[in-house]
Coordinates of C-alpha atoms and ligand atoms in Angstrom, one line a residue:
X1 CA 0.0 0.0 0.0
X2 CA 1.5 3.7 -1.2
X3 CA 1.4 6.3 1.8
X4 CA -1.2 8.4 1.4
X5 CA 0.5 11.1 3.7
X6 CA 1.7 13.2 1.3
X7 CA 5.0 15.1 2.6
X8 CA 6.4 17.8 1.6
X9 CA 10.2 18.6 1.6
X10 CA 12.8 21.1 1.0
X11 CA 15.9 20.9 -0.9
X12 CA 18.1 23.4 0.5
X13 CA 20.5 23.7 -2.5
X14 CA 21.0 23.6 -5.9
X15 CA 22.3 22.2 -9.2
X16 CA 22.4 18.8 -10.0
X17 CA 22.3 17.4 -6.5
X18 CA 19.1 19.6 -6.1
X19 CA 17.7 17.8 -9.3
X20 CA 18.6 14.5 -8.0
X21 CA 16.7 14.9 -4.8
X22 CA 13.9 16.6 -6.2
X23 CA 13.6 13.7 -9.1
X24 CA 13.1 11.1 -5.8
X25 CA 10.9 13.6 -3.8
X26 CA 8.2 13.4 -7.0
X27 CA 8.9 10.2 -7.5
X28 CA 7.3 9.3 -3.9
X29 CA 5.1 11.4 -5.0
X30 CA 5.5 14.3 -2.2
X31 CA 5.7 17.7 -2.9
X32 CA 9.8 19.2 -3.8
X33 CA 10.4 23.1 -2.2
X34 CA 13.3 24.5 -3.9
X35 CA 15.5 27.5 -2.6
X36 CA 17.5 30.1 -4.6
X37 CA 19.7 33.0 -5.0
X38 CA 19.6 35.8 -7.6
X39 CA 22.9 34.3 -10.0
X40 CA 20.6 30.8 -10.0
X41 CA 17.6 33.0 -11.3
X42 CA 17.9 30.9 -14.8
X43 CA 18.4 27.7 -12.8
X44 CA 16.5 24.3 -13.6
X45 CA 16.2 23.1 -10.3
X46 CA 13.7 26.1 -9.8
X47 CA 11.7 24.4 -12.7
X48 CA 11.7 21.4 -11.4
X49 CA 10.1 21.8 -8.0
X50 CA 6.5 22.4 -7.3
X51 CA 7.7 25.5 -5.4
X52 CA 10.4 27.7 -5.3
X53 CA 11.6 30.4 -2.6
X54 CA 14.0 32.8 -3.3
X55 CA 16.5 33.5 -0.7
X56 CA 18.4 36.7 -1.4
X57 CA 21.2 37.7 -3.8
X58 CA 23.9 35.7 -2.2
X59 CA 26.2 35.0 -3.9
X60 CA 26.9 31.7 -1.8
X61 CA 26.0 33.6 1.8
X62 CA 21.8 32.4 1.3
X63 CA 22.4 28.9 0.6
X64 CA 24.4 28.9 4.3
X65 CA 21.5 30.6 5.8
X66 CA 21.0 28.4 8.3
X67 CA 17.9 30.9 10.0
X68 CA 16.3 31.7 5.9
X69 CA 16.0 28.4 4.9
X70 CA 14.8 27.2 8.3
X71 CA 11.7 30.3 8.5
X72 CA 11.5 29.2 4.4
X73 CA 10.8 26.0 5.4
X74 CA 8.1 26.8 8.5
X75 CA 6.5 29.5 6.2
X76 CA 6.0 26.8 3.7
X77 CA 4.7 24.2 6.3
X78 CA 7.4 21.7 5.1
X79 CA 7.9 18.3 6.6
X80 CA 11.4 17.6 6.0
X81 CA 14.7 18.8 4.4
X82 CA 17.5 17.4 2.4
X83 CA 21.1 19.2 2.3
X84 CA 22.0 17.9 -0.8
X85 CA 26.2 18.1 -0.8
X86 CA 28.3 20.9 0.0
X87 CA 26.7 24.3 1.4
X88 CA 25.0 22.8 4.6
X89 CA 25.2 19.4 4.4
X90 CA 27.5 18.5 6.9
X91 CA 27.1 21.7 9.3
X92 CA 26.1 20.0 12.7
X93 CA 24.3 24.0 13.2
X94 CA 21.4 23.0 10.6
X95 CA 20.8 19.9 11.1
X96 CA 20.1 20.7 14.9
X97 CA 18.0 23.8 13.8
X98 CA 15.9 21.4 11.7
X99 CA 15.1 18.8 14.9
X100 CA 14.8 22.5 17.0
X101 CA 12.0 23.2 14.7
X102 CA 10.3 20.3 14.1
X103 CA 11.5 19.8 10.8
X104 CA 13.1 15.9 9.6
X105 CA 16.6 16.4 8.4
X106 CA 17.7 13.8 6.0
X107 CA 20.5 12.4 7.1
X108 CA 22.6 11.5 10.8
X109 CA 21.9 13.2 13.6
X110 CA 23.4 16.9 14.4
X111 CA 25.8 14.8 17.2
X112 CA 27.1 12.3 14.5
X113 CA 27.7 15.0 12.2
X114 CA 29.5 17.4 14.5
X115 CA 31.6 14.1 15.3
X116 CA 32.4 12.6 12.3
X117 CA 33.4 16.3 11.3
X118 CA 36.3 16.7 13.0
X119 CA 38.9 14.0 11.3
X120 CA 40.5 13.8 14.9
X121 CA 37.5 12.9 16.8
X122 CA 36.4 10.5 14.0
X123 CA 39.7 8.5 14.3
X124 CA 39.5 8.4 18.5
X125 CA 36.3 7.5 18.0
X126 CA 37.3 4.3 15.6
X127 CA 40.5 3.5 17.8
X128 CA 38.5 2.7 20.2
X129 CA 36.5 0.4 17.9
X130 CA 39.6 -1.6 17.3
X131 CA 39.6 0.2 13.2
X132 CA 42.7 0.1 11.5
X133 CA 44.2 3.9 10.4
X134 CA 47.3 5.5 10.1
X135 CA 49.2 6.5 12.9
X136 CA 48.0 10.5 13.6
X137 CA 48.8 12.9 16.2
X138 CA 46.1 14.7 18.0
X139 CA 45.0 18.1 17.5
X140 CA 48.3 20.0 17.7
X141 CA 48.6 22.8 20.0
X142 CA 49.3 25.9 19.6
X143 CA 52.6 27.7 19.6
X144 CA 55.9 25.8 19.9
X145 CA 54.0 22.8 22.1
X146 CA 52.5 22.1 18.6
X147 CA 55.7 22.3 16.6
X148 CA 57.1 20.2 19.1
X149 CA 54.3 17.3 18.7
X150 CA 54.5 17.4 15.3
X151 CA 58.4 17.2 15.1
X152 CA 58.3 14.1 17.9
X153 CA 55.9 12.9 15.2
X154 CA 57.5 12.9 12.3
X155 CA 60.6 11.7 14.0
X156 CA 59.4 8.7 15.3
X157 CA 57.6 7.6 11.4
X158 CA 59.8 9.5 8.8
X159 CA 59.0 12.2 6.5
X160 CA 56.7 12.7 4.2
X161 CA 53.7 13.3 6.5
X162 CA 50.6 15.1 5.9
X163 CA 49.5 18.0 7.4
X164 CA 45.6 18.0 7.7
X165 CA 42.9 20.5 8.8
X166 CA 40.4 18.4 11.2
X167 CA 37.4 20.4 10.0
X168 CA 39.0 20.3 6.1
X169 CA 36.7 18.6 3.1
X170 CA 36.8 18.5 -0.2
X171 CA 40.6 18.0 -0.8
X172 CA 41.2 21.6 0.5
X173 CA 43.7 22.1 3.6
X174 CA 45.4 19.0 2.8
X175 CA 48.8 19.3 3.0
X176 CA 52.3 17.1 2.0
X177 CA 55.0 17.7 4.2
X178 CA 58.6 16.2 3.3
X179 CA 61.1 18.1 5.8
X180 CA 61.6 19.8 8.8
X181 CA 62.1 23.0 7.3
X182 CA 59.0 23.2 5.1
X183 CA 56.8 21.7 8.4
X184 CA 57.6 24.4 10.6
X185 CA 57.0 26.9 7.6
X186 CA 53.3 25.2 6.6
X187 CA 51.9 24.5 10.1
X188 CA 50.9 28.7 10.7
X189 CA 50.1 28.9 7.0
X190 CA 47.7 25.9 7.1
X191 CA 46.7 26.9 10.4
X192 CA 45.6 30.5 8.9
X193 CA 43.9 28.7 5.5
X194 CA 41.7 26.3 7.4
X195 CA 40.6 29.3 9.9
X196 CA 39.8 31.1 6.8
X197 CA 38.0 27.9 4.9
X198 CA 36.2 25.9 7.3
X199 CA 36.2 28.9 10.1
X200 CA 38.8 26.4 12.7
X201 CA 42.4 26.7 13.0
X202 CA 42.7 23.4 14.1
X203 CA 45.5 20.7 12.4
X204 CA 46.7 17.3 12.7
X205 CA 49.7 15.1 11.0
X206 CA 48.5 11.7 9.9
X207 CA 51.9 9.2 7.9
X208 CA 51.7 9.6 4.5
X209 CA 50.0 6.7 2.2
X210 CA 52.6 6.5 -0.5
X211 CA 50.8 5.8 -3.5
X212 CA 47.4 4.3 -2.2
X213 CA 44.1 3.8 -3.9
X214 CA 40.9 5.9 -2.1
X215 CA 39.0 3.0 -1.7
X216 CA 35.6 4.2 0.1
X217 CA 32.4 1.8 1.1
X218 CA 28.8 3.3 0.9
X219 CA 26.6 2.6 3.9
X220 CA 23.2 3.0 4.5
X221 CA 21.9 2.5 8.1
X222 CA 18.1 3.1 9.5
X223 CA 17.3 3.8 12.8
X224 CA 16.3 0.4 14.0
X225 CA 20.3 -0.6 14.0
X226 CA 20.1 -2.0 10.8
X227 CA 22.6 -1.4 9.0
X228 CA 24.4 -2.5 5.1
X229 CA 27.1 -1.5 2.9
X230 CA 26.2 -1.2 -0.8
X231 CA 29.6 -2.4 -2.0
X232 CA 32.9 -0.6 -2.2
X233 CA 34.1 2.5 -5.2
X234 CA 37.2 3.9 -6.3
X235 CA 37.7 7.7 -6.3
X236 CA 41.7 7.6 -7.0
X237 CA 41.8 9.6 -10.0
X238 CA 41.9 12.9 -8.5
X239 CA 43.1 16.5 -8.8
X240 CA 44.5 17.8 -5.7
X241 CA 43.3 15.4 -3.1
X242 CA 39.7 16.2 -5.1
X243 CA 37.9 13.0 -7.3
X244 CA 37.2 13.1 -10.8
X245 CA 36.5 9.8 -11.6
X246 CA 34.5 7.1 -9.6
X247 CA 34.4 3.5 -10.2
X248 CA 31.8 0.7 -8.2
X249 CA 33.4 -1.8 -7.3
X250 CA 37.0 -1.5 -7.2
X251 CA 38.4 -2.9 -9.3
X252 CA 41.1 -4.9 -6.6
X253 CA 40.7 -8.9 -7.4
X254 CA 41.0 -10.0 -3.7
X255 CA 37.9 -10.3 -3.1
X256 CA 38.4 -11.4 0.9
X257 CA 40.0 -8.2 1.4
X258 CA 37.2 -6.0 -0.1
X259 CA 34.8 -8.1 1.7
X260 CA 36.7 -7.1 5.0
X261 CA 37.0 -3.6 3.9
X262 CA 32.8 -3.7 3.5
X263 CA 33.2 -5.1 7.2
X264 CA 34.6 -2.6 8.4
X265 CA 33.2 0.1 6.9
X266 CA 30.0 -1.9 8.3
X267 CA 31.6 -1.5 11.9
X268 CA 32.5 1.9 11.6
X269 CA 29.5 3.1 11.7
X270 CA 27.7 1.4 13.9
X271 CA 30.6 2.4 16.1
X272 CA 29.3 5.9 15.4
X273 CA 25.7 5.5 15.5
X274 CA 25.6 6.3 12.4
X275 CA 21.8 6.1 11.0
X276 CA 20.8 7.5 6.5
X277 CA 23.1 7.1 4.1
X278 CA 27.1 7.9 4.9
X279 CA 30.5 7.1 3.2
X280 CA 33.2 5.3 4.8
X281 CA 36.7 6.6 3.1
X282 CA 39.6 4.2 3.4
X283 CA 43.1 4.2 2.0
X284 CA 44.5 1.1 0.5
X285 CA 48.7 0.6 0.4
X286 CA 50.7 -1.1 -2.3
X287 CA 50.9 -4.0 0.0
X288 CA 47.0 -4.3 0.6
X289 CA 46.8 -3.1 3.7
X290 CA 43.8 -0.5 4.6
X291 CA 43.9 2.3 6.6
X292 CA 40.7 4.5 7.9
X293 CA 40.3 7.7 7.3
X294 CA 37.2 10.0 7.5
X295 CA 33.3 9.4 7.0
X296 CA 31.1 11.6 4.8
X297 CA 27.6 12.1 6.7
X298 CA 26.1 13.0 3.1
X299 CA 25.0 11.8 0.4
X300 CA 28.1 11.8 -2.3
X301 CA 28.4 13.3 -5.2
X302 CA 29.8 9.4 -7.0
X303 CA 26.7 8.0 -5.2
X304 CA 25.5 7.3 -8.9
X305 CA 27.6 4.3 -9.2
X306 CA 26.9 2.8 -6.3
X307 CA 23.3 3.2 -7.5
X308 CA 23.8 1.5 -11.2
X309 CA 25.4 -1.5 -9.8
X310 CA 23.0 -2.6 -7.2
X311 CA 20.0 -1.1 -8.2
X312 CA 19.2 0.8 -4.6
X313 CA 17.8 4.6 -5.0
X314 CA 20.0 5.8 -2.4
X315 CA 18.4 9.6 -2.2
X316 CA 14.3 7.8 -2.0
X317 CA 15.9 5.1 0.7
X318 CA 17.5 8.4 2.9
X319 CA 14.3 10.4 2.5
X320 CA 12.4 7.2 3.6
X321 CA 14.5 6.0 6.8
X322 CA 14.6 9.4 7.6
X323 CA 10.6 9.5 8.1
X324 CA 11.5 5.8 10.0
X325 CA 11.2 3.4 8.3
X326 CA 12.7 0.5 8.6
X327 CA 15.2 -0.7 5.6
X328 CA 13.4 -2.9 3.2
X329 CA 16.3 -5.2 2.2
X330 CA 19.1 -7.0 4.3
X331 CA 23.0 -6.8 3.6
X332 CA 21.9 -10.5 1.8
X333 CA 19.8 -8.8 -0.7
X334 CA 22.1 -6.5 -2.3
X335 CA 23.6 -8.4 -4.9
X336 CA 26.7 -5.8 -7.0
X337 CA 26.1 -6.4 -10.8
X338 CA 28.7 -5.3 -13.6
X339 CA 30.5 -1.7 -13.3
X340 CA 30.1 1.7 -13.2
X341 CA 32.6 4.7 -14.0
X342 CA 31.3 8.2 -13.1
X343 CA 33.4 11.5 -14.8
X344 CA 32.5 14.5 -13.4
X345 CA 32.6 16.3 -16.5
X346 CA 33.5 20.5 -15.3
X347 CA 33.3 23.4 -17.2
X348 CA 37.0 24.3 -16.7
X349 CA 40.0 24.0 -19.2
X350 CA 42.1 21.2 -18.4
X351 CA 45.2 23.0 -20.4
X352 CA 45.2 26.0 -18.6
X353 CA 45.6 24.4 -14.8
X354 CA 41.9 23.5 -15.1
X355 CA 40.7 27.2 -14.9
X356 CA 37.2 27.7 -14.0
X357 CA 35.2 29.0 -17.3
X358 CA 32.5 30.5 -15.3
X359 CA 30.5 33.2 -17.2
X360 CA 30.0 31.3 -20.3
X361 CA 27.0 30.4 -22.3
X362 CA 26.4 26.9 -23.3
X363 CA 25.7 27.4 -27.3
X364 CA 25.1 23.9 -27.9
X365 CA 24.7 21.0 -25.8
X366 CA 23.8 17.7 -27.0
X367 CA 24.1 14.6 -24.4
X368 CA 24.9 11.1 -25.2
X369 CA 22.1 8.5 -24.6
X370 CA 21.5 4.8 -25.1
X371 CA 22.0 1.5 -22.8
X372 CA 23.4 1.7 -19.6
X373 CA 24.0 5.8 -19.8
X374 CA 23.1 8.0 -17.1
X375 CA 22.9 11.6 -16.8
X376 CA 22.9 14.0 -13.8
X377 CA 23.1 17.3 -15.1
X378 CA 21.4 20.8 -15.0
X379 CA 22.7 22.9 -17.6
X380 CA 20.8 23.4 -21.0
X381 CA 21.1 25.3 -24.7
X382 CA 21.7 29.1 -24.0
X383 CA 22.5 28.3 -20.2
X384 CA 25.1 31.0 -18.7
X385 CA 27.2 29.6 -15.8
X386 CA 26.8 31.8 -12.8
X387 CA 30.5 33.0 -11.6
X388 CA 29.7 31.8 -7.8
X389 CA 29.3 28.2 -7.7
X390 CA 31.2 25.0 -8.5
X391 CA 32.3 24.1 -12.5
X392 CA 30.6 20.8 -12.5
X393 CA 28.0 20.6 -15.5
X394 CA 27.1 17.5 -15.6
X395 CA 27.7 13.9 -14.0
X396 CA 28.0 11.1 -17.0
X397 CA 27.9 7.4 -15.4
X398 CA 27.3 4.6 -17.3
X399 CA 27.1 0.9 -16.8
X400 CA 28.4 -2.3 -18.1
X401 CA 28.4 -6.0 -17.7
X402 CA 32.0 -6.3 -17.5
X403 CA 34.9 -3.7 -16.6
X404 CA 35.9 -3.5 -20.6
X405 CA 32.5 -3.1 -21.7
X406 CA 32.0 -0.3 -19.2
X407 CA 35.1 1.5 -20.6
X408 CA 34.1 1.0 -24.2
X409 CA 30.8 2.2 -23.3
X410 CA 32.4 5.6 -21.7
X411 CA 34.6 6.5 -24.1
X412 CA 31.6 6.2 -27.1
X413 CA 29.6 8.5 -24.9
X414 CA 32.6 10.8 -24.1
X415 CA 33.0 11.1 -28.3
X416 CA 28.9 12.1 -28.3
X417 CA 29.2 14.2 -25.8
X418 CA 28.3 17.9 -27.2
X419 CA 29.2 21.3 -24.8
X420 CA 30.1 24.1 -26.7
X421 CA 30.5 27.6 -24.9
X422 CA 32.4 26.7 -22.1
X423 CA 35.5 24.3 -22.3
X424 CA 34.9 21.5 -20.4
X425 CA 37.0 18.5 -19.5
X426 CA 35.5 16.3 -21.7
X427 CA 38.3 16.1 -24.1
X428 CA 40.8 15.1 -20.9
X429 CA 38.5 12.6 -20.0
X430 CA 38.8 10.5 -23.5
X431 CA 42.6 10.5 -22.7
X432 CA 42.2 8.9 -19.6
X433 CA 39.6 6.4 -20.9
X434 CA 42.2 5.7 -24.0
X435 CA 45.1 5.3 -21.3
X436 CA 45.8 1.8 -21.0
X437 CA 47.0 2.2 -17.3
X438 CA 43.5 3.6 -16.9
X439 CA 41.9 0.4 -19.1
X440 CA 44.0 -2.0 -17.0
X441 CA 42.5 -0.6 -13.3
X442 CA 46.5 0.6 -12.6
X443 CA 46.0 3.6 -10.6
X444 CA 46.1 5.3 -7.7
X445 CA 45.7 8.3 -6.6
X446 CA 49.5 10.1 -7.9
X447 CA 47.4 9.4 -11.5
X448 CA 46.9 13.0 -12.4
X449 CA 50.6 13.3 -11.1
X450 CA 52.6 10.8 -13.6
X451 CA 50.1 11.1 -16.2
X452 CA 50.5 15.0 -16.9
X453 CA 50.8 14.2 -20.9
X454 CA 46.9 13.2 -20.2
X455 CA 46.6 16.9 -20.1
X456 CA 48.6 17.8 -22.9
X457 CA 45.8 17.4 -26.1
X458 CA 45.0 19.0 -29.2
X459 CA 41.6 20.4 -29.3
X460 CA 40.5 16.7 -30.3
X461 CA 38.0 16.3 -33.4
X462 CA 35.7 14.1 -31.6
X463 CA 32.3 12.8 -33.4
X464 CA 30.8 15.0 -30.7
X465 CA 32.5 17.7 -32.5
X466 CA 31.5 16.7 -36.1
X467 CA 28.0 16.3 -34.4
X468 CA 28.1 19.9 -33.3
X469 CA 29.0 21.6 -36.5
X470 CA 26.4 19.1 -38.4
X471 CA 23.5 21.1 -35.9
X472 CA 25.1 24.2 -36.9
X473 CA 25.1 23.5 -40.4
X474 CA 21.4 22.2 -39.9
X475 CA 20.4 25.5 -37.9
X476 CA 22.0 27.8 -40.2
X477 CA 19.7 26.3 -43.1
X478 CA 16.5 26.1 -41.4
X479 CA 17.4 30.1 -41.3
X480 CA 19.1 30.7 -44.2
X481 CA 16.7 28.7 -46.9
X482 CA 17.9 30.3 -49.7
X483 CA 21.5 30.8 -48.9
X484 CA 23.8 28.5 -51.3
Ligands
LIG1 P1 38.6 15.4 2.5 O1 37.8 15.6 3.7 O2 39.0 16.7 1.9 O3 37.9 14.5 1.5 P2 40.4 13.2 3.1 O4 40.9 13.0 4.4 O5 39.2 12.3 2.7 O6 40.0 14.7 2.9 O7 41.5 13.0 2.0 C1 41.3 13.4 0.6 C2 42.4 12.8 -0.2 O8 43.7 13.2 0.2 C3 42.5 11.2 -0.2 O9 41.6 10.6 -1.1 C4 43.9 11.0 -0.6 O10 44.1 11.1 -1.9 C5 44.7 12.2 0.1 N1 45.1 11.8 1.5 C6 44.5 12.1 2.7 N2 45.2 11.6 3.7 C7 46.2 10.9 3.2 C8 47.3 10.2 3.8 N3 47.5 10.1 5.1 N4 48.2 9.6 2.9 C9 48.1 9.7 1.6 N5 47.1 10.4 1.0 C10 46.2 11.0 1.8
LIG2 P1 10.1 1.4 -2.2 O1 10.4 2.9 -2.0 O2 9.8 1.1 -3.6 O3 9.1 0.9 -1.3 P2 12.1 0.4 -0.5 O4 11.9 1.3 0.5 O5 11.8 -1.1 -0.3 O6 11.5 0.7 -1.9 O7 13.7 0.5 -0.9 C1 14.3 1.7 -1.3 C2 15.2 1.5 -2.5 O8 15.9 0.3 -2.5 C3 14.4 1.5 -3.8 O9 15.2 2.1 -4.8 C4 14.2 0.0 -4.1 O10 14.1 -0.1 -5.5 C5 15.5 -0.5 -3.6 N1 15.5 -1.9 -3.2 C6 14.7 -2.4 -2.3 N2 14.9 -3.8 -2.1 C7 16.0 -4.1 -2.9 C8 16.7 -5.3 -3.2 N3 16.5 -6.4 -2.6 N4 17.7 -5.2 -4.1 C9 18.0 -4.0 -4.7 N5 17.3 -2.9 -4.5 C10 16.3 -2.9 -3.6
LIG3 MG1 37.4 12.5 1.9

């Protein structure tokens, strides 16, 4: 029997994670709220929703209005709201004003969050659990006492270390230290960067992984204690400590070892009472070993691939548990089919250090299609990309049977791939999906490092781009009937 209870709930941000979750909230059949600044005026996610609220001109500063989108969201009589990625998300502050006011926040609790957010607390708390990670300091003081830790430190496990912000996400204040000299230089400077990014001074030194894969494990737990992995994904193809590609599963053969890596994963959170959908982020050596290393109390942006290879709605099963209910399916159910590759395709240019190309118009835009493609995007024809936000355009994920189908599959839909406007990294991507390192699963995450050349292309003449001039051509007749 459906619910008859209709609900209604409010995405509080935007792009294609906003289109995502408002696809699932319309899909239960409740009602989607969407919030917006003035530079998202033009924005699909406004279309898409059965109601819209404008926040203010931001840029950037609405979409963190914690007290807005709250009286938004009480003015509007909404039942529930999802944080999407970024902005919010993981800010312990709004989730705790949404249970303050009544209002269902989909995903953990504010106390998991504001846990699980600080990468030092998160560790102590899995130590105790008996998880393996590498060997960290604690917070380090301030002054000389913290110099001092972090010297005793690297003297007792060798240089390089890294130098980490607790509060840090998204690859930023991340930090690779290989001396003495250049670690009492970056501790004040990375003290000074994470004050100014995540609004907390505070830093840690964890060993450095030489070389590993990101290996991660997505979990979804309900608040009965139940509690399943969907399967592991690789996110080592990254640009500065930031993913690019994803990949369900990994693509490591032991399969006892990803098992165990599942486990744990499994463990972790119930060690933090960890209820809705979370990622468990590990880092695997050259020798196989895995380490710990954060969890992600959100939904993730490479959530798509978990999603093509076992067939769960991860975004419908959050919004679900989190009006408790109970998860439908146990760990025995979820069966991992074939791959998935994800490429987060930016509008940036790849050849000139991957420079944002924010303020452009799309002019034509023509996505690929056909079996086992999926699209998660929210720009269109005559679309102008608002200076304030992120460069990603559009998510392309497709599925395969097998690892080489999948690859053969990507790089076909890379080739009919149209953007034209912005420069995107599009063309960079069919390198990597004609590198055979990248066809043979050899990589980690110093990729982007010793595959520079990757980066090095001539404006490619791809089919997309024969396909482009072919609308053109088409275009310019329809207008031009009697031109010869
Ligand atoms: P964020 O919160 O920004 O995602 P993470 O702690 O998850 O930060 O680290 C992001 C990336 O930085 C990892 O995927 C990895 O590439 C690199 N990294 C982080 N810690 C280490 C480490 N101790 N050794 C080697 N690489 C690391
Ligand atoms: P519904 O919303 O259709 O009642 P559930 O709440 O049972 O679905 O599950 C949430 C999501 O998990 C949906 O995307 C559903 O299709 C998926 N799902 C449920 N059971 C299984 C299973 N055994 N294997 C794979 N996917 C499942
Ligand atoms: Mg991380």
């Amino acid at each position: 029997m459906r619910c008859i209870l209709k609900k209604k709930i409010l995405v509080a941000n935007r792009g294609e994670i906003a289109l995502r979750v408002i696809r699932a909230v319309q899909e239960l059949g409740y009602t989607a709220v969407a919030v917006y600044e003035t530079p998202d005026n033009d924005a699909l996610h406004i279309r898409a929703a059965d109601e819209a609220v404008w926040l203010g001109d931001g840029p950037r500063t609405d979409y963190l209005n914690i007290d807005k989108i709250i009286r938004a969201a009480k003015r509007l009589e909404v039942d529930a709201i999802h944080p999407g990625y970024g902005f919010l998300a993981e800010n312990p502050d709004f989730s705790k004003a949404c249970e303050d006011n009544g209002l269902v926040f989909i995903g953990p609790s504010f106390e998991v969050i504001r846990n699980l957010g600080d990468k030092v607390i998160a560790r102590q708390i899995m130590n105790e659990a008996g998880i393996s990670m590498v060997p960290g300091t604690s917070n380090l003081s301030h002054g000389e006492a913290g110099v001092a830790e972090a010297k005793a430190f690297a003297a007792t496990y060798g240089y390089p270390v890294m130098l980490k912000a607790t509060a840090g996400g998204g690859g930023r204040g991340i930090r690779r230290i290989d001396n003495e000299s250049q670690l009492l230089q970056d501790i004040p400077s990375a003290r000074a960067e994470a004050k100014a990014a995540f609004n907390n001074d505070s830093v840690y030194l964890e060993k450095l992984v030489l070389n590993p894969k990101h290996v991660e494990v997505q979990i979804i737990a309900d608040q009965f204690g139940n509690t399943v992995h969907l399967g592991t994904r690789d996110c080592s193809i990254q640009r500065r400590n930031q993913k690019l590609v994803e990949i369900a599963p990994s693509l490591i053969k032991d399969q006892d070892l990803i098992e165990r890596i599942c486990q744990t994963a499994v463990k972790a959170a119930k060690a933090a009472s960890y209820t809705n959908a979370g990622t468990v982020e590990f880092l695997v050596d050259k020798d196989m070993n895995y380490y710990f290393m954060e969890i992600n109390t959100r939904i993730q942006v490479e959530h798509t691939v978990s999603e093509m290879i076992t067939g769960i709605d991860i975004v419908r099963t959050q919004i679900k548990i989190a009006f408790g209910k109970q998860l439908s399916f146990c760990q025995e159910d979820i069966k991992l089919r074939g791959y998935a590759i994800e490429m987060r395709i930016n509008a940036e240019d790849p050849r000139n250090n991957f420079m944002p190309e924010a303020g452009k118009t799309v002019t034509v835009y023509r996505s690929p299609g056909g079996y086992g493609v999926r699209l998660d995007g929210f720009v269109y024809q005559g679309y102008t990309i608002p200076e304030s936000y992120d460069s990603l355009l559009v998510k392309l994920t497709v599925f395969g049977f097998s690892w080489n189908e999948t690859v053969d599959r990507l790089r076909r839909c890379l080739r009919n791939f149209v953007i034209h406007g912005p420069k995107t990294t599009i063309p960079f991507y069919l390198n990597i999906v004609n590198d055979p390192d990248f066809q043979n699963g050899d990589f980690n995450t110093s990729y982007l490092d010793t595959h520079q050349y990757l980066i090095d292309y001539e404006e490619q003449c791809t089919e997309g781009n024969k396909l482009a001039r072919l609308i053109a051509e088409i275009q310019y007749r329809k207008e031009n009937p009697y031109a010869i």
